[in-house]
Coordinates of C-alpha atoms in Angstrom, one line a residue:
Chain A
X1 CA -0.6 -42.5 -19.2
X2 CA 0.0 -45.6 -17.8
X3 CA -1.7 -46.8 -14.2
X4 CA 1.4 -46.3 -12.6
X5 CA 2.5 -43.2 -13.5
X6 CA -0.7 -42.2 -12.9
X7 CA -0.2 -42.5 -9.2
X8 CA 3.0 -41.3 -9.3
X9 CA 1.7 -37.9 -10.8
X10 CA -1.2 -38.1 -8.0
X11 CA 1.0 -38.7 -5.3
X12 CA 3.4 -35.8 -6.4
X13 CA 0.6 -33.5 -6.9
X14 CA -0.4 -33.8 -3.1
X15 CA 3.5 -34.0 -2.5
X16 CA 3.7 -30.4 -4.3
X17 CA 0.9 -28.9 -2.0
X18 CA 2.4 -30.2 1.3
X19 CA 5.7 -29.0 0.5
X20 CA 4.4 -25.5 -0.9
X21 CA 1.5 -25.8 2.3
X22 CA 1.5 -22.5 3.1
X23 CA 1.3 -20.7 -0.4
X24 CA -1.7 -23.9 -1.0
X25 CA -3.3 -22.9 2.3
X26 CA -3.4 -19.0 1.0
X27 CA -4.6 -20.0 -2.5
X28 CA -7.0 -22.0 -0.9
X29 CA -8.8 -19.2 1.5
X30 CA -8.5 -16.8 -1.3
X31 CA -10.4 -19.1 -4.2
X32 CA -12.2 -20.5 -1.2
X33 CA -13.6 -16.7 -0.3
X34 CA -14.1 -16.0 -3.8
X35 CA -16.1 -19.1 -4.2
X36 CA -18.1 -18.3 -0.9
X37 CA -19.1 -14.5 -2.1
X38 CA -19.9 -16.7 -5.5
X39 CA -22.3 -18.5 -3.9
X40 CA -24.0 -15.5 -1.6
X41 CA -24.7 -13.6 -5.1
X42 CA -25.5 -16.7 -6.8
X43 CA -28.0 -17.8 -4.2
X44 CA -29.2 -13.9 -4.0
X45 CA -29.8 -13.9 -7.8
X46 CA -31.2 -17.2 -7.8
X47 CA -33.7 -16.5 -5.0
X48 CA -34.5 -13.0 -6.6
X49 CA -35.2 -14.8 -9.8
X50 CA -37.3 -17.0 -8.0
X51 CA -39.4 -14.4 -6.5
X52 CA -39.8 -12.5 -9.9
X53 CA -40.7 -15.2 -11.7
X54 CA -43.7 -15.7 -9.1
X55 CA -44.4 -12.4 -9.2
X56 CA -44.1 -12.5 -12.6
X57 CA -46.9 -15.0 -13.0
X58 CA -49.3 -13.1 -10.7
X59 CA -48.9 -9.7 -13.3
X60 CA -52.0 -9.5 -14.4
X61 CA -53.6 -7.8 -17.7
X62 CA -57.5 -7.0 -17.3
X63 CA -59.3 -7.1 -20.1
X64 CA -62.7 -5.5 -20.3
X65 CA -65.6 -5.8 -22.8
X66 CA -68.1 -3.9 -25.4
X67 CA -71.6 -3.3 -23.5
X68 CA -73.0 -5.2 -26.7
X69 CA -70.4 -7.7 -26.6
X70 CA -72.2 -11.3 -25.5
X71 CA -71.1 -14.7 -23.7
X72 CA -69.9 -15.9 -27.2
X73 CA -68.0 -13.0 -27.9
X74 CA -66.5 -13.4 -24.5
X75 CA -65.6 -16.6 -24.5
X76 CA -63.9 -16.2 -28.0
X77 CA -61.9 -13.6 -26.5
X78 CA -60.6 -15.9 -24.2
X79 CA -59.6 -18.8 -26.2
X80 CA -57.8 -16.6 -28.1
X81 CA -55.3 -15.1 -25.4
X82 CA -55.6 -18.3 -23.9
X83 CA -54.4 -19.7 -26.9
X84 CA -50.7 -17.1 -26.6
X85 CA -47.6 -18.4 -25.6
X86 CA -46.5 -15.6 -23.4
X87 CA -50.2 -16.2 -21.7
X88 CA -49.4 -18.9 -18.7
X89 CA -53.7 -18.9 -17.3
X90 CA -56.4 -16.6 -17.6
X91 CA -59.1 -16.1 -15.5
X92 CA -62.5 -15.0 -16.2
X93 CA -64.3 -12.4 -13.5
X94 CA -68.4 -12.1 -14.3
X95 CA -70.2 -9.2 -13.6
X96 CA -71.6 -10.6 -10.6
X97 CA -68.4 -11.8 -9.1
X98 CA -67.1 -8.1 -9.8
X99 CA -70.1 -6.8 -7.3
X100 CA -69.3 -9.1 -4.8
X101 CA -65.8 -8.9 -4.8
X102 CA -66.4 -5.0 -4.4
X103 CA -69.1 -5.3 -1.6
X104 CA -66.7 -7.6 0.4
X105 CA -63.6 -5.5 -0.5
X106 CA -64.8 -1.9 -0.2
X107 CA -67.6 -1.7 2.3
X108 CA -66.9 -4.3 4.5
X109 CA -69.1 -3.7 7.4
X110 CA -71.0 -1.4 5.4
X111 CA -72.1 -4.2 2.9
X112 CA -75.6 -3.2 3.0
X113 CA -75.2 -0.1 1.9
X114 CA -75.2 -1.6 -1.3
X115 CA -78.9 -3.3 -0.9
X116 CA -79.8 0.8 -2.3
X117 CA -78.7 -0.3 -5.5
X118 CA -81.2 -2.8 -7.2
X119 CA -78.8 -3.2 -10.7
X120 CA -75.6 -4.7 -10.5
X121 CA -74.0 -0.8 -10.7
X122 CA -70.8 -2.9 -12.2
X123 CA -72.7 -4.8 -15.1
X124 CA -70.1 -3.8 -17.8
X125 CA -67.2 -4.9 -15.6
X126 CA -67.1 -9.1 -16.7
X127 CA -63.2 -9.2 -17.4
X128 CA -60.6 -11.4 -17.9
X129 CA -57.5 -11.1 -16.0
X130 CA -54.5 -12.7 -18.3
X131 CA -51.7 -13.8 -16.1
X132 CA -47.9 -13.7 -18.2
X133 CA -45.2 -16.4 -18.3
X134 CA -42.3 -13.3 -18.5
X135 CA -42.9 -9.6 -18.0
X136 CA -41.1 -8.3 -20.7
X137 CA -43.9 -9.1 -23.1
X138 CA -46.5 -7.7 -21.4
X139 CA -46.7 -5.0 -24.5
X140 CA -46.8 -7.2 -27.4
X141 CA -50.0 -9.2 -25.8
X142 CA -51.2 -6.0 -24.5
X143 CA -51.0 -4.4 -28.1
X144 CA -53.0 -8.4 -29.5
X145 CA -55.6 -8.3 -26.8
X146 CA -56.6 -4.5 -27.7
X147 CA -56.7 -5.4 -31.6
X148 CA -59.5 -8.1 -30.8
X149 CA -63.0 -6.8 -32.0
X150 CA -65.6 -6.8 -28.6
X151 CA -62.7 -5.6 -26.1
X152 CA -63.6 -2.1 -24.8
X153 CA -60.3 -1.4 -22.8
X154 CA -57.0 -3.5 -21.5
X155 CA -55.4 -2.4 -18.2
X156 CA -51.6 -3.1 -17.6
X157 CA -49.0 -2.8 -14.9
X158 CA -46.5 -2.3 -17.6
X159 CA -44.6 0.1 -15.1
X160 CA -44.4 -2.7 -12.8
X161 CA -43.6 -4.9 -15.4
X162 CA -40.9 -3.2 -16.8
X163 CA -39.1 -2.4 -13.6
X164 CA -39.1 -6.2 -12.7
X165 CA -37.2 -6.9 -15.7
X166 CA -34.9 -4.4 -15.2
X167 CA -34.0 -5.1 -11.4
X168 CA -33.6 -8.6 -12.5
X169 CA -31.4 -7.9 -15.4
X170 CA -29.4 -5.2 -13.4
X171 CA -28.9 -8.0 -10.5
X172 CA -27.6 -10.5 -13.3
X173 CA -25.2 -7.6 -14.4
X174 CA -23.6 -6.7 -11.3
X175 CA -23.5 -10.4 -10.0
X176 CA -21.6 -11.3 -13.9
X177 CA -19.6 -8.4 -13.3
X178 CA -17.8 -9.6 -9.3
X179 CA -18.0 -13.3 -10.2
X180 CA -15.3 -12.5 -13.3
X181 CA -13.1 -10.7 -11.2
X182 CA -13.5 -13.2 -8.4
X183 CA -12.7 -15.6 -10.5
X184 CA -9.8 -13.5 -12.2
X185 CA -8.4 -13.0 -9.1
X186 CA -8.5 -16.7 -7.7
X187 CA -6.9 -17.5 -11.0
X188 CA -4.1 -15.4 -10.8
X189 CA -4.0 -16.7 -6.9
X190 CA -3.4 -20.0 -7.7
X191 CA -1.1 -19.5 -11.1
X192 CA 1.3 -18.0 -8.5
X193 CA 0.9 -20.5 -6.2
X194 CA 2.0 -23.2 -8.9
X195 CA 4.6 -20.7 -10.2
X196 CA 6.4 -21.0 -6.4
X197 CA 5.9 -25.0 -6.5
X198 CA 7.5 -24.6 -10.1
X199 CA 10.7 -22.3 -9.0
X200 CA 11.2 -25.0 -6.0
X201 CA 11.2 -27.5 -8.4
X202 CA 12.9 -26.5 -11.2
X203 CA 16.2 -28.5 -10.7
X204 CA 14.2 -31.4 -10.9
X205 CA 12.0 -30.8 -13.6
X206 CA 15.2 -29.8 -15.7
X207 CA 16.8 -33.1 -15.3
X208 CA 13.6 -34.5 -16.1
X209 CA 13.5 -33.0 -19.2
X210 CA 16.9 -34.3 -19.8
X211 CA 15.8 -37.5 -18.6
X212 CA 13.5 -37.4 -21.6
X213 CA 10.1 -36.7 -19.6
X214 CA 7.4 -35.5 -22.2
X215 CA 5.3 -31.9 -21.1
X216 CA 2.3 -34.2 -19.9
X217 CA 4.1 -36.0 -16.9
X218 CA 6.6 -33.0 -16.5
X219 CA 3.2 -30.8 -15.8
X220 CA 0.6 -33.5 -14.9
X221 CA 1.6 -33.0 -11.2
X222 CA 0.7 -29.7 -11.3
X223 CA -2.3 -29.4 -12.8
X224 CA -3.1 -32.1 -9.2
X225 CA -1.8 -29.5 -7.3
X226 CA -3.8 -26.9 -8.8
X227 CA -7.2 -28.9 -9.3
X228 CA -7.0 -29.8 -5.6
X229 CA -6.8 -26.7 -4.6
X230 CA -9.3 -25.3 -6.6
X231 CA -11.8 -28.1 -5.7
X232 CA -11.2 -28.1 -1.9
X233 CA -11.2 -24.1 -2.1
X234 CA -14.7 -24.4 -3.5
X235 CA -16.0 -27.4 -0.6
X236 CA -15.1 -25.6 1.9
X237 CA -17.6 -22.6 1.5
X238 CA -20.1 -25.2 0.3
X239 CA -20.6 -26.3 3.4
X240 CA -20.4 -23.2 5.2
X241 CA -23.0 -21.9 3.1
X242 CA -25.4 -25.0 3.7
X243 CA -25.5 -24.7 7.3
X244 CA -25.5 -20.6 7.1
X245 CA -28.3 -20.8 4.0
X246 CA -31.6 -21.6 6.4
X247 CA -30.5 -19.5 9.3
X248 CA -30.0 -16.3 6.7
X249 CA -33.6 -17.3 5.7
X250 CA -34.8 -17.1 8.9
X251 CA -33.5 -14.5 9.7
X252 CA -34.7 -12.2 6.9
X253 CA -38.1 -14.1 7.6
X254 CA -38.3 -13.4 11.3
X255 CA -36.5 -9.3 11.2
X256 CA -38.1 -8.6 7.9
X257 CA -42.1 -9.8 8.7
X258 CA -43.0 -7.0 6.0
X259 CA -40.8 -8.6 3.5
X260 CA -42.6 -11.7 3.4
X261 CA -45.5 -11.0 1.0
X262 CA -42.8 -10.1 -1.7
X263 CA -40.0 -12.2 -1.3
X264 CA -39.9 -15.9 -2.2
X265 CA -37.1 -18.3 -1.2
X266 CA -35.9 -21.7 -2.9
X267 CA -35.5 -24.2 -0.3
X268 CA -31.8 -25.4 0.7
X269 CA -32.4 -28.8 -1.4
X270 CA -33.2 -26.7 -4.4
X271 CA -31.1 -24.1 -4.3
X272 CA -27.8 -26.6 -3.4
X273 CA -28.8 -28.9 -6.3
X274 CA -27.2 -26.0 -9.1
X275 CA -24.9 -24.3 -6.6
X276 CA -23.2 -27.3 -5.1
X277 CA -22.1 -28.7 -9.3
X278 CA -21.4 -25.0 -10.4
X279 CA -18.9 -24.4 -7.6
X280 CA -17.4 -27.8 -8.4
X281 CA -17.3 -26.9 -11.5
X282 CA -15.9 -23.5 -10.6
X283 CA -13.2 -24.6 -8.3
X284 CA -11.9 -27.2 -11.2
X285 CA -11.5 -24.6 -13.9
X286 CA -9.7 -22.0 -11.7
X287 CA -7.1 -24.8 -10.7
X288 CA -7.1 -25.9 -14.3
X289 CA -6.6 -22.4 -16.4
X290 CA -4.3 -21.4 -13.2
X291 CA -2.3 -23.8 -13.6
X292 CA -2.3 -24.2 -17.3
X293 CA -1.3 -20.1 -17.3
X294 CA 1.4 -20.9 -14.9
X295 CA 3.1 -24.0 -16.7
X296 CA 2.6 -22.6 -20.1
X297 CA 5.8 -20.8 -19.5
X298 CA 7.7 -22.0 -16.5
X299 CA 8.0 -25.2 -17.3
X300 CA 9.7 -24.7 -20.3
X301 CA 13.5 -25.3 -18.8
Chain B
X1 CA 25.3 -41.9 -35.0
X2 CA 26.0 -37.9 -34.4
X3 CA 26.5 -35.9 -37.5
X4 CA 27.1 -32.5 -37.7
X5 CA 27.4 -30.6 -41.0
X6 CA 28.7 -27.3 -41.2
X7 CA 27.3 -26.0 -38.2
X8 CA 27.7 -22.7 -37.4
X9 CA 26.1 -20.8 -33.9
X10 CA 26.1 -17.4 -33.0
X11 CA 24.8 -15.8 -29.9
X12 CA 25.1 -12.4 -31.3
X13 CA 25.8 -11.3 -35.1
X14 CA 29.5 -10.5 -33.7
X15 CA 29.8 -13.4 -31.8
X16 CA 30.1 -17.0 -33.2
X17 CA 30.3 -20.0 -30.7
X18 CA 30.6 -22.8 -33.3
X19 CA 32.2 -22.0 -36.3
X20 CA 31.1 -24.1 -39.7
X21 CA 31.8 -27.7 -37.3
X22 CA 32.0 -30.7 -39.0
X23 CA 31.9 -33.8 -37.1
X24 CA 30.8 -37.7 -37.6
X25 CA 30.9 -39.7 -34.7
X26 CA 30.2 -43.1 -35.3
X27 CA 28.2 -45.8 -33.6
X28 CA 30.1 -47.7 -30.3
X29 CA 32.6 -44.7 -30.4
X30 CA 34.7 -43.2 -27.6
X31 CA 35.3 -39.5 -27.8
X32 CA 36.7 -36.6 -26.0
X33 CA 36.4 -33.1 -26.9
X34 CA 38.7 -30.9 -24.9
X35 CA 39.7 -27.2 -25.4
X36 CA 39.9 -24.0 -23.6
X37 CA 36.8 -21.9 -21.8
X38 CA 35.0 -20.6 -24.5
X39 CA 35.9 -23.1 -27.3
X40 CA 32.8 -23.8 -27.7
X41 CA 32.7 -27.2 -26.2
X42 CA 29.3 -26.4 -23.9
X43 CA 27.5 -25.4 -27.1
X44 CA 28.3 -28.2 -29.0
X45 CA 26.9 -30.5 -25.8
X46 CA 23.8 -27.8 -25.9
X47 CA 22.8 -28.0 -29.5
X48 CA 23.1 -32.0 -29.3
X49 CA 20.7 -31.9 -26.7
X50 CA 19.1 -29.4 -28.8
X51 CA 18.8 -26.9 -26.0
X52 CA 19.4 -24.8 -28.8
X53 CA 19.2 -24.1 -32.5
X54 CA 22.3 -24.1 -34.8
X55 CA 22.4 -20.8 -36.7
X56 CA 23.3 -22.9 -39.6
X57 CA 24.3 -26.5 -40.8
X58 CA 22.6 -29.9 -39.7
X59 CA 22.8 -32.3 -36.9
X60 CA 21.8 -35.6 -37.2
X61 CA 21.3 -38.2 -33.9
X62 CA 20.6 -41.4 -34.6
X63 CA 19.7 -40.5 -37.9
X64 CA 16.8 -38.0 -36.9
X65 CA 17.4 -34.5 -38.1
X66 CA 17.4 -32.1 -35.3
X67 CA 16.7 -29.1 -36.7
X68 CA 13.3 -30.2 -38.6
X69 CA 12.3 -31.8 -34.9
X70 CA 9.0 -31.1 -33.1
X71 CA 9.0 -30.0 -29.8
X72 CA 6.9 -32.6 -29.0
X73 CA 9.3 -35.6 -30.5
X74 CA 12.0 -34.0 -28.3
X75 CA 11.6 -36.3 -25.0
X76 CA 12.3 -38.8 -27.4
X77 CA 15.3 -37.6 -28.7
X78 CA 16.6 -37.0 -25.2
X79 CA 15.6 -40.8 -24.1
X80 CA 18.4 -41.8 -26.6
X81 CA 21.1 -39.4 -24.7
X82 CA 22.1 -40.2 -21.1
X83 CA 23.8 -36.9 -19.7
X84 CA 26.5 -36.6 -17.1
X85 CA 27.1 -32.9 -15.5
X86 CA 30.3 -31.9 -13.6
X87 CA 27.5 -30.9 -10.8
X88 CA 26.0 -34.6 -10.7
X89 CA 23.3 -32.9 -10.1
X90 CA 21.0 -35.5 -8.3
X91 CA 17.7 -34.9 -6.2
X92 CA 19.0 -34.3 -2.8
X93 CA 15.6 -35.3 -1.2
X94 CA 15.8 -39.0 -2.4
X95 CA 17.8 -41.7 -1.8
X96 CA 20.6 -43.0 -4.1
X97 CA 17.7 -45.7 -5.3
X98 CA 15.3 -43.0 -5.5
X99 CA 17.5 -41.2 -7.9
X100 CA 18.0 -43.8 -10.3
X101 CA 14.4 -44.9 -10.6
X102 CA 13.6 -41.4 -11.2
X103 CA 15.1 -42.2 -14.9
X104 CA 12.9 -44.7 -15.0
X105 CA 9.7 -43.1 -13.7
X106 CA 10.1 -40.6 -16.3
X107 CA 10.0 -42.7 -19.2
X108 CA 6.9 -44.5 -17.8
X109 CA 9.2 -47.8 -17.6
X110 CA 6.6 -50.4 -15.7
X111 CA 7.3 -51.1 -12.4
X112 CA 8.5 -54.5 -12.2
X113 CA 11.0 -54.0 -14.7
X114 CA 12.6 -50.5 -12.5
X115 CA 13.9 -52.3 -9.5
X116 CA 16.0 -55.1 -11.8
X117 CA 17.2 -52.2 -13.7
X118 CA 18.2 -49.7 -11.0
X119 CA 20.0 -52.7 -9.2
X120 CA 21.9 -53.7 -12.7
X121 CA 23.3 -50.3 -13.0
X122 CA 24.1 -49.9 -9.3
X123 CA 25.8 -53.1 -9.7
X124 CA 27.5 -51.4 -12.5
X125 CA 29.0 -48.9 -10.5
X126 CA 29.4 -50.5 -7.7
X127 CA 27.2 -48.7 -5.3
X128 CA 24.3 -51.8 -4.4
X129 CA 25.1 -51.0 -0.6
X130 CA 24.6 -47.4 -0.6
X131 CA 21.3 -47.6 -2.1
X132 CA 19.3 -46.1 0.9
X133 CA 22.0 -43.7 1.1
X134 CA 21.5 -39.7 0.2
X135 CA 23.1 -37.9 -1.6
X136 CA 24.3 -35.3 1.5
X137 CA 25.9 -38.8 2.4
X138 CA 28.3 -39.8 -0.3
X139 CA 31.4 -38.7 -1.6
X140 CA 31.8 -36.7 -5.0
X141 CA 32.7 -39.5 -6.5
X142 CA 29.9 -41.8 -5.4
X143 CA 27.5 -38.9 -6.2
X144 CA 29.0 -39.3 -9.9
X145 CA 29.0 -42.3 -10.3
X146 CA 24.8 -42.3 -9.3
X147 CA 24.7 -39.6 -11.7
X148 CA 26.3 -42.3 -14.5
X149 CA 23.9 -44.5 -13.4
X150 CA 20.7 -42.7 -14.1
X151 CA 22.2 -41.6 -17.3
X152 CA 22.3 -45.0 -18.2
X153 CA 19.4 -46.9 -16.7
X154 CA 16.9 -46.2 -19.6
X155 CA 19.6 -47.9 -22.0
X156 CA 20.5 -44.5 -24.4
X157 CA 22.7 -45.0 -27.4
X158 CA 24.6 -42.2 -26.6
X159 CA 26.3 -40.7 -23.2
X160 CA 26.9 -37.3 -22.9
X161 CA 29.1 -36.1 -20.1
X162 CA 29.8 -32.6 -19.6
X163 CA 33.3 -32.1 -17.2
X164 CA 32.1 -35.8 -15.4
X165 CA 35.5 -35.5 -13.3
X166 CA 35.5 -31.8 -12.7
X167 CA 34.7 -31.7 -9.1
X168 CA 36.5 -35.3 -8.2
X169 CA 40.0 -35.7 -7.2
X170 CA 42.6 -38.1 -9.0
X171 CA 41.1 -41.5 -7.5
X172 CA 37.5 -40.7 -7.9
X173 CA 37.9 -39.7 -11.4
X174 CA 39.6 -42.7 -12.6
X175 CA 37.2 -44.8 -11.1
X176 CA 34.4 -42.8 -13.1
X177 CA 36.5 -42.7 -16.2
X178 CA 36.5 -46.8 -15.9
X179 CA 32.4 -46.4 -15.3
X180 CA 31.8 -44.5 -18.3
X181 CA 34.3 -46.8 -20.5
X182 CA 32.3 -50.1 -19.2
X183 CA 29.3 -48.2 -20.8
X184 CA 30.9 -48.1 -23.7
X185 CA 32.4 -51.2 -23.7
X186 CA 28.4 -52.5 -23.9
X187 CA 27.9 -50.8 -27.1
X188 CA 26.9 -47.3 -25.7
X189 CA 28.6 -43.9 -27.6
X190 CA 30.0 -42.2 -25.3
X191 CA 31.1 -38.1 -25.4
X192 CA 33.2 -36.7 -22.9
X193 CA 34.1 -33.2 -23.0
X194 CA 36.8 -32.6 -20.1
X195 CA 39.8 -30.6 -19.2
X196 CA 41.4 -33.2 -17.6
X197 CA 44.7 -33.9 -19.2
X198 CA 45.5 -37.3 -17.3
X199 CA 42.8 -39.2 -18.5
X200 CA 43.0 -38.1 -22.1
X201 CA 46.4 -38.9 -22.2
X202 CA 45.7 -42.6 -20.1
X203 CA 42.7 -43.7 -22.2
X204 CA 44.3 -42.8 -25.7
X205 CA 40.5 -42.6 -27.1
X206 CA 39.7 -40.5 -30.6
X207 CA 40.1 -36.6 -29.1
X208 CA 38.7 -34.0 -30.9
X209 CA 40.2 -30.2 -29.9
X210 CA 38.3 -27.0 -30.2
X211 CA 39.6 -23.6 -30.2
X212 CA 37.5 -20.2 -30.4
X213 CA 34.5 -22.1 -32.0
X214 CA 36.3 -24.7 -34.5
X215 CA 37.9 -27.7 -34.6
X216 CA 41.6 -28.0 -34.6
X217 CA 42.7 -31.5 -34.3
X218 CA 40.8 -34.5 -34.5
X219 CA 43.4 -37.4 -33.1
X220 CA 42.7 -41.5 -33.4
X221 CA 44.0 -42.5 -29.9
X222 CA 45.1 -38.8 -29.8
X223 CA 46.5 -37.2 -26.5
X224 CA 45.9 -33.4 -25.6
X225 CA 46.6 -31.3 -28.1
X226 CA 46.3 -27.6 -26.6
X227 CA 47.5 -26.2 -22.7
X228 CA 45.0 -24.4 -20.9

């Protein structure tokens, strides 16, 4: 296409959205509310996945040892789950640790209550607590770690595991599940809008066809139209969403103190630096495939 | 130039437009084509256009074979036609100017070269003072003749027009008539398919007559050969 033309096709484009303002006004509230409940799923789904996968890393498997089995028993244990890919650290508890960590977590006040025992009552209790880089293999190391000659037992929050996982695959669902009819319905939205812009125009684009005007500059209009509206329907709730993003935080934060152990959010910065692209992204292809639906027929005069 | 061998066109199995039409129209020609409603004169324009498929037979333009055409080449095709309607049908949101250039726009002409040529042509007709003017402001007669000249700014080989001086009166058509016969006086072909009697009969031009789908006279310098 030649530089000319080029502009000619832009400046019709925008020409084809202020003439047909108020159906481009409706198409863009509709894709830009469909872009908006985009975003509050994808920045639910992206802060939930955020908070599993910290709580992910902090699911511990214990691993206890033999009464026979010594420090270089021990420490071959741990090199070898160390050595797992699923493993992301390990951390090694001794016996005496254990006893402290019980006297300062269980008797409190009451510490010397435990000056009546003269042996470390918890001697067999050295473990290992293996931290995982995903939940969902919790069983498989679980099922390696037992197999390993000096380990007496292994315990597991494979229940807690397991419904981690399937919260955050059952979020992914539902959210995959709205955003396709969202972005259905934005797409039928704007195919109508550019069938109306089409039906006004269709003197025209017939004697441009008799003119001898090939499909490209006889559609290339548009496909501005359409783009346009898709990409200003998707800034719009952008920025609405960046300056509503922190005070939501807060919010939950501030009303939901108890919350605050459990849930993890991504900052503005990082969630804004996938969202903001993706709903680019997003408003470009609904203008493209709606417009490409709508001139694959209409058009034809 | 236009070649049409045994064409035949039916919109239903019962009903055939164009009946087995042979027709060879040669290079710098002028021709009319009159006949009654229904003689099939619109779907001979139509299939030259290639609006539509022949049933059977082949056209040739300019020595490309319509029938075997791409979609795609068909822009092409139509860049070698100019058309004239009996509507003139002309953007009523742009000026007289606007109009013209549009031809030009269309064909991705470059710029510099689209205000010499829409000025030639509304030299041509003889509209270079009404070229801010819309079309709600001009007479039939001026809106045909802006119609001639955006059928002919992109230079076609051919010129289709379809009834040009159905909607004029006597004056106005005679002064489109002697438009579209400068244009072919410049080498273009020209096709007119009319019903007017007077100008057949003044311009004494090759006239071809079609009745119920087929050609019934074919007249060098002929006059009108059938009553309405």
């Amino acid at each position: 296409m030649k530089i000319n033309s080029f502009f000619y096709q832009l400046k019709q484009g925008f020409l084809n959205i202020h003439r047909n303002r108020l159906f481009s006004l409706a198409s863009i509230a509709t894709i830009a509310a469909s872009i908006f409940i985009f975003g509050i799923f994808y920045s639910l789904v992206a802060n939930f996945q955020y908070t599993l996968k910290d709580a992910q890393t902090n699911l511990a498997v214990t691993v206890f040892f033999n009464d026979d089995a010594d420090d270089a028993t021990i420490q071959s244990i741990g090199d070898k789950i160390q050595a797992r890919p699923e493993v992301d650290r390990i951390h090694f508890t001794s016996a005496e640790e254990a006893w402290e960590n019980f006297k300062t977590e269980y008797l409190g006040e009451y510490e010397y209550l435990a000056d009546g025992f003269s042996d470390n009552p918890l001697a067999n209790s050295a473990s290992y607590e293996v931290y995982l880089k995903d939940a969902s293999q919790q069983q498989e190391l679980v099922d390696y770690i037992s197999s390993l000659d000096g380990v007496r037992q292994v315990n597991r929050s494979e229940d807690a595991a397991a419904s981690l996982s399937g919260a955050a695959r059952l979020v992914g669902y539902i959210s995959v599940a709205v955003i396709i009819v969202l972005l259905a319905v934005s797409i039928f939205l704007i195919m109508n809008t550019i069938i109306i812009g089409i039906t006004v125009r269709k003197e025209e684009i017939s004697i441009m066809k008799y003119i001898g005007a090939t499909d490209g500059f006889v559609n290339a209009p548009f496909f501005v139209e359409g783009i346009t509206i898709g990409v200003i329907g998707s800034i719009i709730p952008m920025i609405i969403e960046y300056f509503i993003y922190n005070g939501a935080v807060d919010f939950v934060r501030d009303k939901f103190a108890m919350l605050n152990n459990i849930l993890r959010f991504m900052s503005t910065a990082q969630l804004f630096r996938v969202l903001l692209p993706v709903a680019l992204l997003l408003g470009v292809v609904i203008g493209l495939l709606g417009t490409f639906f709508a001139v694959r027929r209409h058009t034809n005069v | 130039m236009i070649i049409l061998e045994n064409v035949t066109k039916n919109y239903t199995p019962e009903i055939a437009a164009l009946q087995n039409i042979n027709l060879h129209v040669s290079k710098g020609e002028f021709v009319f084509v009159v006949g009654k409603s229904g003689s099939g004169k619109s779907t001979l324009i139509k299939l030259l256009l290639k609006e539509i498929e022949p049933t059977s037979g082949r056209i040739y333009i300019n020595k490309k074979y319509l029938n075997k055409m791409h979609r795609r080449q068909l822009p092409y095709l139509r860049r070698d036609i100019g058309v004239v309607f009996q509507d003139f049908r002309l953007l009523q949101d742009r000026t007289v100017f606007e109009n013209i250039a549009f031809a030009q726009k269309v064909i991705e002409a470059p710029q510099r070269k689209i205000r010499t040529n829409v000025l030639e042509m509304l030299s041509m007709v003889g509209l270079v003072d009404k070229y801010k003017a819309y079309p709600s402001e001009l007479s039939g007669g001026e809106q045909q003749r802006v119609a001639i000249a955006r059928a002919l700014v992109n230079h076609p080989d051919i010129l289709l027009c379809d009834e040009p001086t159905g909607n004029l009166d006597p004056i106005n058509s005679a002064e489109v008539m002697k438009i579209i016969d400068k244009a072919n006086k410049r080498g273009t072909t020209v096709l007119v398919v009319t019903h007017n009697m007077d100008i057949v009969q003044q311009m004494k031009k090759r006239t071809i007559t079609m009745s119920e789908g087929r050609i019934i006279s074919d007249m060098e310098k002929g006059g009108y050969f059938y009553e309405d």
